[in-house]
Amino acid sequence: MTDVLREALGRAAEKLGAPDVEFVLERSKDTGHGDMATNLAMVLARVQKTSPRAVAAKILESLELPPGLVDKTAIAGPGFINFWLATDELAASLRAIIGAGDRYGAHDYGSGIRVNVEFVSVNPTGPLHVGHGRGGALGDAIASLLEWSGHQVTREFYLNDAGVQIDRLAQSLWARVQEAVGRSAEIPEGGYHGEYLRGDAARLLEREGRAFADLPEEEGVRRCRVLAVQAQRETQDQDLASFGVRFDLISSEQAIYDRGAIGKTLALLHARGLTFERDGALWLRTTDFGDDQDRVLRKSDGTYTYFLPDIAYHVDKHDRGFDRAIDVWGADHHGYIPRVRAAMRALGYPDEFFHVSIVQLVKVLRGGEEVKMSKRSGEFITLRDLIDETGPDAARYFFLMRRADSPLNFDLDLATTQSDENPVFYVQMAHARMSGIFRVAEIDPDTVSADVQLDALPAPEDRELLKKLTAFPEITARAARELEPHRLTGYLEELARLTHGWYHKCRVLGEPPAVERARLALARATRIVLANGLTLLGLTAPDRI
RNA sequence: GCGCCCGUAGCUCAGGUGGAUAGAGCAUCAGCCUUCUAAGCUGAGGGUCGUAGGUUCGAAUCCUACCGGGCGCACCA
């Protein structure tokens, strides 16, 4: 309906001699301002140097609207034009919601666009902590939003299974193995002190036999390299699975080395004349592409920096045919963005190809006090601990309810509260209440007819709730375009508030038949939108709580 | 020192491609239970949108400077 109105306004602007003017058509924030509002007159007035209200009057004169769309128009404030939508138009929206069902809010504008969303991508050196949980929730939600707008999405995890940190992990595990058979052993400098390696060592000995500990150190450590990574990956996968996050592909850094992608990437950059040698090292001239200093690709000792395999990995994403590569990174990596972007430009990729969403830190609060985390000592709140305490729904919701680039306070007490103060509970409760109506009536909601007389909805709350439902597709589109799932949690809370208010004020069952039928349809539509929003974010939509 | 992010109600935060009287939740205060879940609802108070300039008919939003907080500035990963 907004499209029809927008086109009509565009044609009116054309008649007034401004064919390509950009204007805003939005939902009115205030019910006194009708259902829709546009600033078209004010924008035109600026160009034509006349009074906005006078222009608004001219627009309304030349505006040709199809019948049955708008009941009433008004010029208001500094020159806004407000529209009151006809009841028939709202009735059509109700039918559209019910007709689309679990696809209501989906779009197809992303059709044919292939997107790679890479997230979590934590080193396989220990369990996931809460920060990874936020990245996981965000990446998964971004991926889902893009799918809902028609994109073809691959969820990918980049596994840093090469490099010096894996050596230290292997040495640390070997030390725990020695310890487990009663020998004294030291965790190496920069190694991993966490308790989890003790458990891994015990399981390893059980599986491989006690003789494993008697291997020569070199061989023992070598085998620990593989076994340690495997053990951490298993734990991480279990944690992610119970969090409802699943990947289409795990990409290994080691594999990038093994298949010679490093050399190819180097050759690619060299062929473009963008590398140079200085002080025995090989550099990439990233300053030509917006970075504030050039970066080393190959150190003077002959080994590669992390930067080079990372470029190779993104080349690989590009070669696999993705139109966009979206990376979800922790805030501590944001300084790394300019050099990777520079590398992408150096390779001639369009700027839209590479995007990074930064996730800020999570502060966990209990009883109003911060729960301190220290990775160095090996004591930190793991994602597992968090899920065990709050359940996956609350954890996911809390991670998503703030903008990713602002720090998050995760209030454990609030997340586990079964009351309206808890936003997850509040939204799920709204869904459960809608389901409750059908349960009591002993009606299958999917059989409720959408073909109802909207005049039979007597309360303003009926109309307000329905209008809110019709905003859902705009919210999913905006959230997908901006890669901002928090827009959806915010919308769901607003919708839940209206739903609870409507439920309280407007009875459904036992009303006159026409009213009951209309409200059953409205309850069905509300249930659909709440369920779609929750499902999209990876949460359950319970029928009872 | 340089770069990026942030600064909005007592608290936690939306709004940020310039638009109408700056919003929500929590907290506070005042009310409301013969109900399809009170696990709920209604109302009130509460603001120099960090500060100072600038652009504009119009700035929380854009620009500049400054103040405060976070993160980053490796031939680490």
PDB file of C-alpha atoms (C1' of nucleotides) in Angstrom, chain A residues 33 37 46 80 82 165 279 281 296 299-300 306 331-336 402-403 405-407 409 418 420 425-426 429 433 436-437 440 486-487 497 500 503-504 506-509 544-545, chain B residues 2-7 11-21 23-27 31-32 35-42 56-58 60 69-77:
ATOM      1  CA  HIS A  33      -1.201  12.638  12.261  1.00  0.00           C
ATOM      2  CA  ALA A  37       2.955  11.099   6.403  1.00  0.00           C
ATOM      3  CA  ARG A  46      13.150  24.047  -0.771  1.00  0.00           C
ATOM      4  CA  PHE A  80       3.582  17.552   6.195  1.00  0.00           C
ATOM      5  CA  ASN A  82      -0.953  13.222   6.409  1.00  0.00           C
ATOM      6  CA  GLN A 165      48.983 -20.539  19.224  1.00  0.00           C
ATOM      7  CA  ASP A 279      64.305  -4.606   5.711  1.00  0.00           C
ATOM      8  CA  ALA A 281      60.357  -8.316   4.710  1.00  0.00           C
ATOM      9  CA  VAL A 296      53.943  -6.768   6.202  1.00  0.00           C
ATOM     10  CA  LYS A 299      58.320 -11.391   7.807  1.00  0.00           C
ATOM     11  CA  SER A 300      62.104 -11.170   7.472  1.00  0.00           C
ATOM     12  CA  TYR A 306      48.292 -13.500   9.789  1.00  0.00           C
ATOM     13  CA  ALA A 331      35.711  -4.909  18.847  1.00  0.00           C
ATOM     14  CA  ASP A 332      39.352  -5.688  19.595  1.00  0.00           C
ATOM     15  CA  HIS A 333      39.881  -6.345  15.883  1.00  0.00           C
ATOM     16  CA  HIS A 334      38.390  -3.155  14.519  1.00  0.00           C
ATOM     17  CA  GLY A 335      41.841  -1.675  13.896  1.00  0.00           C
ATOM     18  CA  TYR A 336      42.369  -4.516  11.461  1.00  0.00           C
ATOM     19  CA  ARG A 402      21.254  -3.846  21.549  1.00  0.00           C
ATOM     20  CA  ARG A 403      23.078  -2.405  18.592  1.00  0.00           C
ATOM     21  CA  ASP A 405      28.512  -1.699  18.106  1.00  0.00           C
ATOM     22  CA  SER A 406      27.489  -0.557  21.540  1.00  0.00           C
ATOM     23  CA  PRO A 407      28.638  -2.416  24.654  1.00  0.00           C
ATOM     24  CA  ASN A 409      25.199  -5.246  29.819  1.00  0.00           C
ATOM     25  CA  GLN A 418       9.816 -14.979  34.703  1.00  0.00           C
ATOM     26  CA  ASP A 420       7.171  -8.785  32.254  1.00  0.00           C
ATOM     27  CA  PHE A 425       9.509 -13.439  28.451  1.00  0.00           C
ATOM     28  CA  TYR A 426       7.309 -10.477  27.607  1.00  0.00           C
ATOM     29  CA  MET A 429       4.151 -14.395  26.646  1.00  0.00           C
ATOM     30  CA  ARG A 433      -1.569 -15.553  25.041  1.00  0.00           C
ATOM     31  CA  GLY A 436      -4.248 -19.467  24.594  1.00  0.00           C
ATOM     32  CA  ILE A 437      -7.289 -17.892  22.987  1.00  0.00           C
ATOM     33  CA  VAL A 440      -9.673 -22.182  25.128  1.00  0.00           C
ATOM     34  CA  HIS A 486      18.147  -5.152  17.228  1.00  0.00           C
ATOM     35  CA  ARG A 487      15.561  -3.323  15.135  1.00  0.00           C
ATOM     36  CA  ARG A 497       3.083  -4.277  24.442  1.00  0.00           C
ATOM     37  CA  HIS A 500      -0.934  -7.361  25.895  1.00  0.00           C
ATOM     38  CA  TYR A 503      -5.697  -8.710  25.131  1.00  0.00           C
ATOM     39  CA  HIS A 504      -6.564  -6.909  28.317  1.00  0.00           C
ATOM     40  CA  CYS A 506     -10.590  -6.401  23.943  1.00  0.00           C
ATOM     41  CA  ARG A 507     -12.288  -9.679  24.650  1.00  0.00           C
ATOM     42  CA  VAL A 508     -12.478 -12.160  21.847  1.00  0.00           C
ATOM     43  CA  LEU A 509     -14.501 -15.178  22.917  1.00  0.00           C
ATOM     44  CA  ARG A 544       2.061 -21.733  26.625  1.00  0.00           C
ATOM     45  CA  ILE A 545       4.447 -20.643  29.326  1.00  0.00           C
TER      46      ILE A 545
ATOM     47  C1'   C B   2      47.051   9.017  15.872  1.00  0.00           C
ATOM     48  C1'   G B   3      42.581   6.168  14.308  1.00  0.00           C
ATOM     49  C1'   C B   4      37.667   3.921  15.125  1.00  0.00           C
ATOM     50  C1'   C B   5      33.257   3.489  18.344  1.00  0.00           C
ATOM     51  C1'   C B   6      30.364   5.693  22.157  1.00  0.00           C
ATOM     52  C1'   G B   7      28.180  10.041  25.372  1.00  0.00           C
ATOM     53  C1'   C B  11      19.285   3.111  35.528  1.00  0.00           C
ATOM     54  C1'   U B  12      19.522   0.180  30.731  1.00  0.00           C
ATOM     55  C1'   C B  13      18.915   1.797  25.920  1.00  0.00           C
ATOM     56  C1'   A B  14      15.983   3.131  21.010  1.00  0.00           C
ATOM     57  C1'   G B  15      15.785   7.118  17.506  1.00  0.00           C
ATOM     58  C1'   G B  16      21.060   8.938  13.982  1.00  0.00           C
ATOM     59  C1'   U B  17      20.108   8.764   5.119  1.00  0.00           C
ATOM     60  C1'   G B  18      17.824  16.563   9.014  1.00  0.00           C
ATOM     61  C1'   G B  19      11.442  17.291   9.947  1.00  0.00           C
ATOM     62  C1'   A B  20       5.782  17.850  13.767  1.00  0.00           C
ATOM     63  C1'   U B  21       5.588  18.234  21.216  1.00  0.00           C
ATOM     64  C1'   G B  23      10.739   7.889  22.832  1.00  0.00           C
ATOM     65  C1'   A B  24      10.581   2.794  25.373  1.00  0.00           C
ATOM     66  C1'   G B  25      11.560  -0.497  29.421  1.00  0.00           C
ATOM     67  C1'   C B  26      13.038  -0.590  34.456  1.00  0.00           C
ATOM     68  C1'   A B  27      12.843   2.351  38.886  1.00  0.00           C
ATOM     69  C1'   G B  31      -4.738   3.652  40.356  1.00  0.00           C
ATOM     70  C1'   C B  32      -6.912  -1.043  38.430  1.00  0.00           C
ATOM     71  C1'   U B  35     -11.627 -12.036  32.417  1.00  0.00           C
ATOM     72  C1'   C B  36      -9.328 -15.993  26.553  1.00  0.00           C
ATOM     73  C1'   U B  37      -2.775 -16.679  31.807  1.00  0.00           C
ATOM     74  C1'   A B  38      -2.520 -10.160  37.153  1.00  0.00           C
ATOM     75  C1'   A B  39       3.400 -14.053  34.487  1.00  0.00           C
ATOM     76  C1'   G B  40      -1.311  -8.290  33.137  1.00  0.00           C
ATOM     77  C1'   C B  41      -3.134  -3.068  32.308  1.00  0.00           C
ATOM     78  C1'   U B  42      -3.920   2.531  32.868  1.00  0.00           C
ATOM     79  C1'   U B  56      19.781  25.076   7.452  1.00  0.00           C
ATOM     80  C1'   C B  57      13.224  27.492   7.004  1.00  0.00           C
ATOM     81  C1'   G B  58      14.249  23.392  10.578  1.00  0.00           C
ATOM     82  C1'   A B  60      19.711  14.374  19.000  1.00  0.00           C
ATOM     83  C1'   G B  69      34.616   6.775  28.382  1.00  0.00           C
ATOM     84  C1'   G B  70      35.883   2.189  25.523  1.00  0.00           C
ATOM     85  C1'   C B  71      38.901  -0.264  21.901  1.00  0.00           C
ATOM     86  C1'   G B  72      42.877  -0.364  18.671  1.00  0.00           C
ATOM     87  C1'   C B  73      47.607   1.552  16.834  1.00  0.00           C
ATOM     88  C1'   A B  74      53.561  -5.306  15.770  1.00  0.00           C
ATOM     89  C1'   C B  75      58.038  -8.152  10.952  1.00  0.00           C
ATOM     90  C1'   C B  76      51.438 -11.005  17.367  1.00  0.00           C
ATOM     91  C1'   A B  77      47.248 -13.827  16.291  1.00  0.00           C
TER      92        A B  77
END
